[in-house]
Structure formats: structure tokens, C-alpha cells
mmCIF file of C-alpha atoms in Angstrom:
data_model
loop_
_atom_site.group_PDB
_atom_site.id
_atom_site.type_symbol
_atom_site.label_atom_id
_atom_site.label_comp_id
_atom_site.label_asym_id
_atom_site.label_seq_id
_atom_site.Cartn_x
_atom_site.Cartn_y
_atom_site.Cartn_z
ATOM 1 C CA MET A 1 -15.953 -39.357 16.998
ATOM 2 C CA VAL A 2 -15.517 -37.975 13.465
ATOM 3 C CA LYS A 3 -17.393 -34.815 14.413
ATOM 4 C CA THR A 4 -15.243 -34.306 17.527
ATOM 5 C CA SER A 5 -12.063 -34.828 15.486
ATOM 6 C CA ARG A 6 -13.220 -32.332 12.886
ATOM 7 C CA VAL A 7 -14.016 -29.698 15.526
ATOM 8 C CA SER A 8 -10.611 -30.261 17.096
ATOM 9 C CA SER A 9 -8.934 -29.881 13.691
ATOM 10 C CA ILE A 10 -10.737 -26.597 13.044
ATOM 11 C CA LYS A 11 -9.682 -25.297 16.468
ATOM 12 C CA ASP A 12 -6.065 -26.286 15.793
ATOM 13 C CA MET A 13 -6.146 -24.514 12.443
ATOM 14 C CA GLY A 14 -7.530 -21.382 14.088
ATOM 15 C CA ALA A 15 -4.755 -21.487 16.681
ATOM 16 C CA ASP A 16 -2.153 -21.896 13.937
ATOM 17 C CA MET A 17 -3.532 -18.866 12.078
ATOM 18 C CA GLU A 18 -3.438 -16.726 15.229
ATOM 19 C CA SER A 19 0.151 -17.791 15.839
ATOM 20 C CA LEU A 20 1.087 -16.889 12.263
ATOM 21 C CA LYS A 21 -0.591 -13.497 12.621
ATOM 22 C CA ARG A 22 1.444 -12.797 15.729
ATOM 23 C CA ARG A 23 4.687 -13.805 14.006
ATOM 24 C CA PHE A 24 3.855 -11.684 10.953
ATOM 25 C CA TRP A 25 3.015 -8.662 13.088
ATOM 26 C CA ARG A 26 6.118 -9.055 15.260
ATOM 27 C CA SER A 27 8.450 -9.106 12.239
ATOM 28 C CA GLY A 28 6.533 -6.274 10.599
ATOM 29 C CA MET A 29 6.934 -4.088 13.676
ATOM 30 C CA GLN A 30 10.659 -4.816 13.789
ATOM 31 C CA LEU A 31 10.980 -3.673 10.177
ATOM 32 C CA HIS A 32 8.852 -0.616 10.928
ATOM 33 C CA LYS A 33 11.219 0.427 13.720
ATOM 34 C CA ILE A 34 14.374 -0.222 11.692
ATOM 35 C CA ALA A 35 13.080 1.680 8.650
ATOM 36 C CA ARG A 36 11.909 4.608 10.783
ATOM 37 C CA LYS A 37 15.481 5.139 12.020
ATOM 38 C CA PHE A 38 16.542 5.568 8.394
ATOM 39 C CA GLY A 39 13.670 7.892 7.455
ATOM 40 C CA CYS A 40 11.651 5.273 5.579
ATOM 41 C CA ARG A 41 7.981 4.383 6.157
ATOM 42 C CA ILE A 42 7.201 0.669 6.441
ATOM 43 C CA ILE A 43 3.835 -0.190 7.989
ATOM 44 C CA PRO A 44 3.095 -3.823 8.946
ATOM 45 C CA GLY A 45 -0.643 -3.424 8.357
ATOM 46 C CA MET A 46 -3.273 -0.815 9.093
ATOM 47 C CA HIS A 47 -4.706 -3.002 11.851
ATOM 48 C CA PRO A 48 -3.001 -5.772 13.861
ATOM 49 C CA SER A 49 -5.925 -8.112 13.190
ATOM 50 C CA LEU A 50 -4.477 -8.446 9.649
ATOM 51 C CA PRO A 51 -7.788 -9.157 7.858
ATOM 52 C CA LYS A 52 -6.247 -9.621 4.385
ATOM 53 C CA PHE A 53 -3.574 -11.943 5.706
ATOM 54 C CA GLY A 54 -6.278 -13.941 7.503
ATOM 55 C CA GLN A 55 -8.143 -14.574 4.250
ATOM 56 C CA MET A 56 -5.253 -16.543 2.746
ATOM 57 C CA ALA A 57 -5.006 -20.317 2.953
ATOM 58 C CA LEU A 58 -2.833 -21.597 5.788
ATOM 59 C CA PRO A 59 0.064 -22.797 3.547
ATOM 60 C CA ARG A 60 0.255 -19.359 1.912
ATOM 61 C CA GLN A 61 0.214 -17.695 5.325
ATOM 62 C CA GLU A 62 3.119 -19.889 6.408
ATOM 63 C CA MET A 63 5.138 -18.992 3.301
ATOM 64 C CA SER A 64 4.417 -15.283 3.779
ATOM 65 C CA VAL A 65 5.472 -15.353 7.432
ATOM 66 C CA GLU A 66 8.676 -17.193 6.593
ATOM 67 C CA ALA A 67 9.484 -14.689 3.832
ATOM 68 C CA LEU A 68 8.842 -11.720 6.128
ATOM 69 C CA GLU A 69 10.895 -13.222 8.960
ATOM 70 C CA ASN A 70 13.771 -13.792 6.538
ATOM 71 C CA LEU A 71 13.483 -10.180 5.337
ATOM 72 C CA CYS A 72 13.560 -9.015 8.939
ATOM 73 C CA SER A 73 16.645 -11.177 9.556
ATOM 74 C CA VAL A 74 18.432 -9.521 6.631
ATOM 75 C CA TYR A 75 17.872 -6.021 7.988
ATOM 76 C CA ASN A 76 18.580 -6.982 11.604
ATOM 77 C CA THR A 77 21.883 -8.537 10.546
ATOM 78 C CA MET A 78 22.851 -5.503 8.465
ATOM 79 C CA VAL A 79 22.051 -3.088 11.298
ATOM 80 C CA TYR A 80 23.943 -5.237 13.829
ATOM 81 C CA GLU A 81 26.995 -5.204 11.558
ATOM 82 C CA GLY A 82 26.782 -1.431 11.146
ATOM 83 C CA GLN A 83 26.205 -1.625 7.389
ATOM 84 C CA ASP A 84 24.460 1.040 5.335
ATOM 85 C CA ILE A 85 21.024 -0.444 4.670
ATOM 86 C CA ARG A 86 20.122 2.466 2.396
ATOM 87 C CA SER A 87 22.770 1.425 -0.137
ATOM 88 C CA SER A 88 21.432 -1.010 -2.720
ATOM 89 C CA LEU A 89 24.874 -2.503 -3.262
ATOM 90 C CA SER A 90 25.530 -3.082 0.451
ATOM 91 C CA VAL A 91 22.141 -4.467 1.353
ATOM 92 C CA ILE A 92 21.950 -6.884 -1.550
ATOM 93 C CA TRP A 93 25.168 -8.586 -0.462
ATOM 94 C CA GLY A 94 23.664 -8.938 2.992
ATOM 95 C CA ALA A 95 20.461 -10.357 1.524
ATOM 96 C CA PHE A 96 22.313 -12.989 -0.499
ATOM 97 C CA ARG A 97 24.334 -14.014 2.546
ATOM 98 C CA VAL A 98 21.403 -14.276 4.964
ATOM 99 C CA LEU A 99 19.025 -15.896 2.451
ATOM 100 C CA GLY A 100 21.670 -18.328 1.191
ATOM 101 C CA LEU A 101 21.430 -17.222 -2.436
ATOM 102 C CA VAL A 102 24.065 -17.078 -5.149
ATOM 103 C CA PRO A 103 23.818 -14.423 -7.908
ATOM 104 C CA PRO A 104 25.300 -14.550 -11.410
ATOM 105 C CA SER A 105 28.784 -13.132 -11.835
ATOM 106 C CA ASN A 106 27.749 -10.097 -13.895
ATOM 107 C CA LEU A 107 24.844 -8.899 -11.724
ATOM 108 C CA PHE A 108 26.648 -6.142 -9.854
ATOM 109 C CA ASP A 109 27.752 -4.514 -13.112
ATOM 110 C CA LYS A 110 24.102 -3.583 -13.597
ATOM 111 C CA ILE A 111 23.259 -2.164 -10.129
ATOM 112 C CA GLN A 112 23.559 1.465 -9.052
ATOM 113 C CA SER A 113 23.451 2.581 -5.427
ATOM 114 C CA ASP A 114 19.902 3.994 -5.559
ATOM 115 C CA ASP A 115 18.292 1.246 -7.655
ATOM 116 C CA ILE A 116 15.199 -0.635 -6.538
ATOM 117 C CA ILE A 117 16.048 -4.245 -5.768
ATOM 118 C CA GLU A 118 13.474 -7.021 -5.420
ATOM 119 C CA ILE A 119 13.943 -10.766 -5.043
ATOM 120 C CA TYR A 120 11.086 -13.160 -5.805
ATOM 121 C CA GLY A 121 10.578 -16.867 -5.622
ATOM 122 C CA PHE A 122 9.168 -18.496 -8.732
ATOM 123 C CA ASN A 123 5.906 -18.851 -6.790
ATOM 124 C CA GLY A 124 5.521 -15.054 -7.038
ATOM 125 C CA LEU A 125 6.239 -14.376 -3.368
ATOM 126 C CA GLN A 126 8.513 -11.454 -2.624
ATOM 127 C CA MET A 127 11.577 -12.638 -0.678
ATOM 128 C CA PHE A 128 13.365 -9.311 -0.366
ATOM 129 C CA ALA A 129 13.014 -5.631 -1.194
ATOM 130 C CA ASN A 130 15.381 -2.789 -0.361
ATOM 131 C CA LEU A 131 14.344 0.452 1.339
ATOM 132 C CA ARG A 132 14.183 2.243 -1.992
ATOM 133 C CA PHE A 133 11.258 -0.020 -2.929
ATOM 134 C CA TYR A 134 9.327 1.046 0.164
ATOM 135 C CA GLU A 135 10.091 4.725 -0.427
ATOM 136 C CA ILE A 136 7.970 4.683 -3.567
ATOM 137 C CA CYS A 137 5.280 2.300 -2.321
ATOM 138 C CA SER A 138 2.411 3.145 0.033
ATOM 139 C CA TYR A 139 1.238 -0.428 0.551
ATOM 140 C CA THR A 140 1.582 -2.146 3.923
ATOM 141 C CA LEU A 141 3.532 -5.361 4.404
ATOM 142 C CA GLU A 142 0.210 -7.124 4.821
ATOM 143 C CA ASP A 143 -0.850 -5.912 1.369
ATOM 144 C CA ILE A 144 2.413 -6.947 -0.261
ATOM 145 C CA TYR A 145 2.407 -10.444 1.249
ATOM 146 C CA SER A 146 -1.334 -11.086 0.943
ATOM 147 C CA LEU A 147 -2.261 -9.786 -2.511
ATOM 148 C CA THR A 148 -1.031 -10.692 -5.985
ATOM 149 C CA TRP A 149 0.969 -8.293 -8.155
ATOM 150 C CA GLU A 150 -2.087 -7.837 -10.358
ATOM 151 C CA GLU A 151 -4.236 -6.926 -7.350
ATOM 152 C CA LEU A 152 -1.674 -4.418 -6.116
ATOM 153 C CA TRP A 153 -0.652 -2.589 -9.282
ATOM 154 C CA GLN A 154 -2.012 -1.717 -12.677
ATOM 155 C CA ARG A 155 0.485 -1.456 -15.504
ATOM 156 C CA ASP A 156 0.625 -1.533 -19.272
ATOM 157 C CA GLU A 157 -0.168 -4.958 -20.692
ATOM 158 C CA ASN A 158 2.817 -4.900 -23.055
ATOM 159 C CA ALA A 159 5.209 -4.177 -20.180
ATOM 160 C CA THR A 160 3.681 -7.028 -18.185
ATOM 161 C CA LYS A 161 4.146 -9.431 -21.094
ATOM 162 C CA SER A 162 7.719 -8.260 -21.669
ATOM 163 C CA ILE A 163 8.786 -8.764 -18.057
ATOM 164 C CA SER A 164 6.891 -12.057 -17.745
ATOM 165 C CA ALA A 165 8.668 -13.387 -20.839
ATOM 166 C CA VAL A 166 12.087 -12.516 -19.394
ATOM 167 C CA VAL A 167 11.221 -14.071 -16.009
ATOM 168 C CA ASP A 168 9.947 -17.226 -17.750
ATOM 169 C CA ASN A 169 13.200 -17.442 -19.683
ATOM 170 C CA VAL A 170 15.235 -16.953 -16.496
ATOM 171 C CA GLU A 171 13.308 -19.745 -14.771
ATOM 172 C CA HIS A 172 13.340 -22.338 -17.521
ATOM 173 C CA SER A 173 16.479 -21.705 -19.575
ATOM 174 C CA SER A 174 20.076 -22.606 -18.773
ATOM 175 C CA GLU A 175 20.982 -18.902 -18.721
ATOM 176 C CA LYS A 176 23.478 -18.204 -15.930
ATOM 177 C CA LEU A 177 23.962 -14.456 -16.353
ATOM 178 C CA ALA A 178 21.923 -11.380 -15.551
ATOM 179 C CA VAL A 179 19.777 -10.357 -18.506
ATOM 180 C CA SER A 180 19.499 -6.708 -19.449
ATOM 181 C CA VAL A 181 15.933 -5.569 -20.080
ATOM 182 C CA ALA A 182 15.711 -3.190 -23.012
ATOM 183 C CA ASP A 183 12.885 -0.738 -23.675
ATOM 184 C CA CYS A 184 10.847 -1.756 -20.635
ATOM 185 C CA ALA A 185 9.582 1.501 -19.163
ATOM 186 C CA TYR A 186 6.076 1.661 -17.753
ATOM 187 C CA VAL A 187 3.840 3.400 -15.230
ATOM 188 C CA ALA A 188 2.586 1.308 -12.301
ATOM 189 C CA ARG A 189 -0.499 2.563 -10.480
ATOM 190 C CA GLU A 190 -1.374 1.368 -6.995
ATOM 191 C CA ARG A 191 -4.924 0.012 -7.071
ATOM 192 C CA HIS A 192 -5.909 -0.145 -3.395
ATOM 193 C CA SER A 193 -3.305 1.773 -1.383
ATOM 194 C CA PRO A 194 -3.910 4.842 0.812
ATOM 195 C CA PHE A 195 -2.214 7.233 -1.635
ATOM 196 C CA LYS A 196 -2.857 5.531 -5.011
ATOM 197 C CA LEU A 197 0.708 6.323 -6.024
ATOM 198 C CA GLU A 198 1.795 6.328 -9.661
ATOM 199 C CA ILE A 199 5.370 5.245 -10.278
ATOM 200 C CA ASP A 200 7.398 5.678 -13.439
ATOM 201 C CA TYR A 201 9.432 2.455 -13.613
ATOM 202 C CA ARG A 202 12.242 1.290 -15.843
ATOM 203 C CA ALA A 203 13.331 -2.323 -15.523
ATOM 204 C CA VAL A 204 17.105 -2.600 -15.878
ATOM 205 C CA ALA A 205 17.962 -6.257 -15.394
ATOM 206 C CA ILE A 206 16.575 -9.608 -14.293
ATOM 207 C CA ALA A 207 18.748 -12.501 -13.137
ATOM 208 C CA PRO A 208 18.373 -16.031 -11.794
ATOM 209 C CA LEU A 209 19.455 -16.860 -8.241
ATOM 210 C CA TRP A 210 20.611 -20.223 -6.934
ATOM 211 C CA ASN A 211 20.272 -21.871 -3.546
ATOM 212 C CA LYS A 212 23.767 -21.963 -2.061
ATOM 213 C CA MET A 213 23.238 -25.389 -0.461
ATOM 214 C CA THR A 214 21.487 -27.272 -3.251
ATOM 215 C CA GLY A 215 22.708 -25.418 -6.337
ATOM 216 C CA LEU A 216 19.142 -25.307 -7.655
ATOM 217 C CA LYS A 217 17.432 -22.186 -8.982
ATOM 218 C CA ALA A 218 15.595 -20.556 -6.092
ATOM 219 C CA GLY A 219 14.146 -17.412 -7.654
ATOM 220 C CA PHE A 220 15.109 -14.258 -9.462
ATOM 221 C CA ILE A 221 16.194 -10.704 -8.791
ATOM 222 C CA ILE A 222 14.884 -7.663 -10.628
ATOM 223 C CA VAL A 223 16.725 -4.340 -10.760
ATOM 224 C CA GLU A 224 14.673 -1.217 -11.497
ATOM 225 C CA ARG A 225 14.933 2.552 -11.530
ATOM 226 C CA ALA A 226 11.908 4.670 -10.726
ATOM 227 C CA HIS A 227 10.486 7.961 -9.564
ATOM 228 C CA LEU A 228 7.122 8.979 -8.181
ATOM 229 C CA ILE A 229 4.709 10.834 -10.441
ATOM 230 C CA ASN A 230 2.402 11.867 -7.592
ATOM 231 C CA GLU A 231 3.932 12.183 -4.111
ATOM 232 C CA PRO A 232 1.856 12.251 -0.907
ATOM 233 C CA THR A 233 1.999 15.462 1.103
ATOM 234 C CA ALA A 234 3.603 15.605 4.540
ATOM 235 C CA LYS A 235 0.123 16.025 6.038
ATOM 236 C CA GLU A 236 -1.115 12.864 4.283
ATOM 237 C CA GLU A 237 1.924 10.930 5.546
ATOM 238 C CA GLU A 238 1.320 12.135 9.089
ATOM 239 C CA ALA A 239 -2.382 11.224 8.928
ATOM 240 C CA LEU A 240 -1.591 7.682 7.729
ATOM 241 C CA LEU A 241 0.913 7.085 10.525
ATOM 242 C CA ALA A 242 -1.450 8.625 13.089
ATOM 243 C CA GLN A 243 -4.169 6.154 12.069
ATOM 244 C CA PHE A 244 -1.699 3.281 12.267
ATOM 245 C CA TYR A 245 -0.612 4.194 15.807
ATOM 246 C CA LYS A 246 -4.210 4.761 16.865
ATOM 247 C CA ASN A 247 -5.114 1.250 15.717
ATOM 248 C CA LEU A 248 -2.161 -0.127 17.677
ATOM 249 C CA GLU A 249 -3.611 1.256 20.889
ATOM 250 C CA SER A 250 -6.921 -0.575 20.394
ATOM 251 C CA THR A 251 -5.611 -4.122 20.136
ATOM 252 C CA ASP A 252 -4.030 -6.839 22.252
ATOM 253 C CA ILE A 253 -2.686 -9.042 19.431
ATOM 254 C CA LEU A 254 0.770 -9.205 20.990
ATOM 255 C CA SER A 255 -0.428 -9.734 24.546
#
């Protein structure tokens, strides 16, 4: 009886993982189509089998799927309302509204229209990123939601410590305003991406965010400015997308 129950449990877990893969891929494809209309490359994963996603524990998979579905909801809502999703200022208001987050009163004084905007939970999971983030990143959504920051990017140890200290302060202090980040410029190098991009970053501000319903701290937002040091060629971009579409033709994950 115990053996039968265990086998059944393993089968149920496998079914849950397949369901989560399908949900992840479905949301990723929606984002891919939305971004393509605005001239931005977002790739769900290089293969619909999502091997990196599948290696995560089930609770982490569930959190990643929920985060990606929420991100998709933000962009779907913005497009439906006819808003400019390329504008950092416009899209961040939409993100706060859809995600039910409340920013500090001085945050928007620190944001320019072409800034990179990212929202993270205190568990390290990315909750939101604007299109500008994806313009200077060659990772897939699977990479971003399956790997840690340290696995994705290499950056100067001092910069890492500086940002980590500010984030720790935002999480644990009673600070209720956005904090300017001084002298925090660094180069981030993609470790395992197709193009191994190098990005010259400058962190501008970090701020706490609160859950609108509970009033509790729910995460933080980071505002950055950046430019690419090494850009992929048009031919490299085309080859990457061609491989992605080729892999789509060889799978039945959504059937």
C-alpha cells in the first residue's frame, strides 16, 4: 500500500510539473508576441521542454510560473488600454496597479523614460522588468526564472556588496522613501547566454514596495541606466530567432 501510494504521488508530481511547464510556456509566448510588436526580443526558452525550469523544485516552479503570469498580465493590460509599454514611467504605473504594489512617494522623481526598471521579491525572484531590461539582455525567460543572479551574471564584487547592503537596508529598516545609490557603476557579464553580452550598468535608486492589501513590505524596485558594450549583429539575432522557431516546430508541448 505504501509503495502504491508513493508511486501515485510521484505520478501526481510529474503531472503537476508538466502543467507548470505548459503555463510557463504559454505566458512566455504571449510576452514574446507582445514584445515583437514593439521591436523587442523576448524568448520564452530555447526549447519548449524547458530543461532548466524542470530542474527546479516544485515550489520554486510554482513561484516562477506565478511571477511570469503576473508579468504577462501587466503587459496584456497595458496593451489592452492602449498605453505605451516602451515608456518606463507608463509601464511602471501599470505594474504597480496590476501587481497590487504601493511605491514610496519620491520614487518617480528618480525615474527617466528610458531607465531599466526591475521589481524583485525579497526571495530574489524577479516580479517585473520593463522592455528596456530585455533590450540589453540575451537570456531567455526560462534562464531568468530558473537561475540565480550569480549564475546569470558576473559583476564586480564591490558593486555586488554595495547593492546587497542597500537592498538589505530597504528590507529590514523602517525607511519609507526611495534611496539614491551613489557611485554604483559596474559591468555585468552574461555567463551562459547566447551572446555573452557585457552591460555597463549604473544603479540609480532602490526603493521598498508595499502590498496594497496588507500594507506589508512585498519587495523592492531597482532603477538603473545602462548601455551595451558588445552588441550582437543582426545576423546573430536572426540565427537565434531561427533556432527558436525551428525548435517550436519539433514539439507538441502545447497540444
